């Protein structure tokens, strides 16, 4: 059973995660803040592994000088253990804990503990896989030292958080790709057959604005904004705000190419 206060923290953290400023370059930092707000820990780590080359990019909230030594030790030992091997099939892709596989006593006998976790002075480990579309394996890990062990409440919250990490990653990537490729402009959507007002709503939606903010920017009522959004949902065949935003970002890139499509 998860306390109502924890769900309120998740809701607040989720709103802050989907900020208009979110893009591929700052997604990890936003995700760190999101996860630590939902499930407190002593540190959060991120790894992005290219299975073709074996190259792993890592980031952390750890500010100690031992991080480089610890992450090197982790890289040398990780392949021996399924729960540290960046395998998205572990626990059927759902978040998991170190305690799901080995006890604390057993963990202290492993080389990966000596070469990594002992250096960081952490014992309890939680891992969350983030699906990507480019073949890379992305993971977040939360680490605790003297804190209480991760428990069933944390598992529920991390499972709920995992979907937001996946969605925010897709949104951040799509925004970055669109902004790198073209100067997005409301008029661009008119080329897809949208009315000028629909096009403006579409543009502000891709910029991460809420209905209230769009209403202020366009000097129209929120109910009118909702009406335009309803038309955009019908026109694009999307069923929710995130799907519509991702579709509009892809549409913008398509329209910018020669012989852009019309809906």
PDB file of N, CA and C in Angstrom, residues 98 102-110 123:
ATOM      1  N   UNK A  98      18.503  -5.187  -5.704  1.00  0.00           N
ATOM      2  CA  UNK A  98      19.579  -6.144  -5.439  1.00  0.00           C
ATOM      3  C   UNK A  98      19.086  -7.282  -4.570  1.00  0.00           C
ATOM      4  N   UNK A 102      20.263 -11.436  -4.330  1.00  0.00           N
ATOM      5  CA  UNK A 102      21.220 -11.876  -3.310  1.00  0.00           C
ATOM      6  C   UNK A 102      20.954 -11.122  -2.012  1.00  0.00           C
ATOM      7  N   UNK A 103      21.261 -11.784  -0.902  1.00  0.00           N
ATOM      8  CA  UNK A 103      21.132 -11.135   0.397  1.00  0.00           C
ATOM      9  C   UNK A 103      22.284 -10.149   0.584  1.00  0.00           C
ATOM     10  N   UNK A 104      22.190  -9.331   1.603  1.00  0.00           N
ATOM     11  CA  UNK A 104      23.261  -8.384   1.900  1.00  0.00           C
ATOM     12  C   UNK A 104      24.564  -9.117   2.186  1.00  0.00           C
ATOM     13  N   UNK A 105      24.478 -10.218   2.917  1.00  0.00           N
ATOM     14  CA  UNK A 105      25.684 -10.991   3.226  1.00  0.00           C
ATOM     15  C   UNK A 105      26.303 -11.566   1.955  1.00  0.00           C
ATOM     16  N   UNK A 106      25.493 -12.144   1.089  1.00  0.00           N
ATOM     17  CA  UNK A 106      26.000 -12.694  -0.172  1.00  0.00           C
ATOM     18  C   UNK A 106      26.595 -11.591  -1.046  1.00  0.00           C
ATOM     19  N   UNK A 107      25.967 -10.427  -1.027  1.00  0.00           N
ATOM     20  CA  UNK A 107      26.429  -9.310  -1.854  1.00  0.00           C
ATOM     21  C   UNK A 107      27.830  -8.876  -1.443  1.00  0.00           C
ATOM     22  N   UNK A 108      28.109  -8.867  -0.146  1.00  0.00           N
ATOM     23  CA  UNK A 108      29.424  -8.429   0.338  1.00  0.00           C
ATOM     24  C   UNK A 108      30.548  -9.372  -0.101  1.00  0.00           C
ATOM     25  N   UNK A 109      30.187 -10.574  -0.482  1.00  0.00           N
ATOM     26  CA  UNK A 109      31.200 -11.543  -0.931  1.00  0.00           C
ATOM     27  C   UNK A 109      31.498 -11.433  -2.425  1.00  0.00           C
ATOM     28  N   UNK A 110      30.761 -10.609  -3.143  1.00  0.00           N
ATOM     29  CA  UNK A 110      30.944 -10.496  -4.592  1.00  0.00           C
ATOM     30  C   UNK A 110      32.024  -9.469  -4.921  1.00  0.00           C
ATOM     31  N   UNK A 123      24.907  -0.052  -0.273  1.00  0.00           N
ATOM     32  CA  UNK A 123      24.615  -1.475  -0.146  1.00  0.00           C
ATOM     33  C   UNK A 123      23.349  -1.855  -0.909  1.00  0.00           C
TER      34      UNK A 123
END
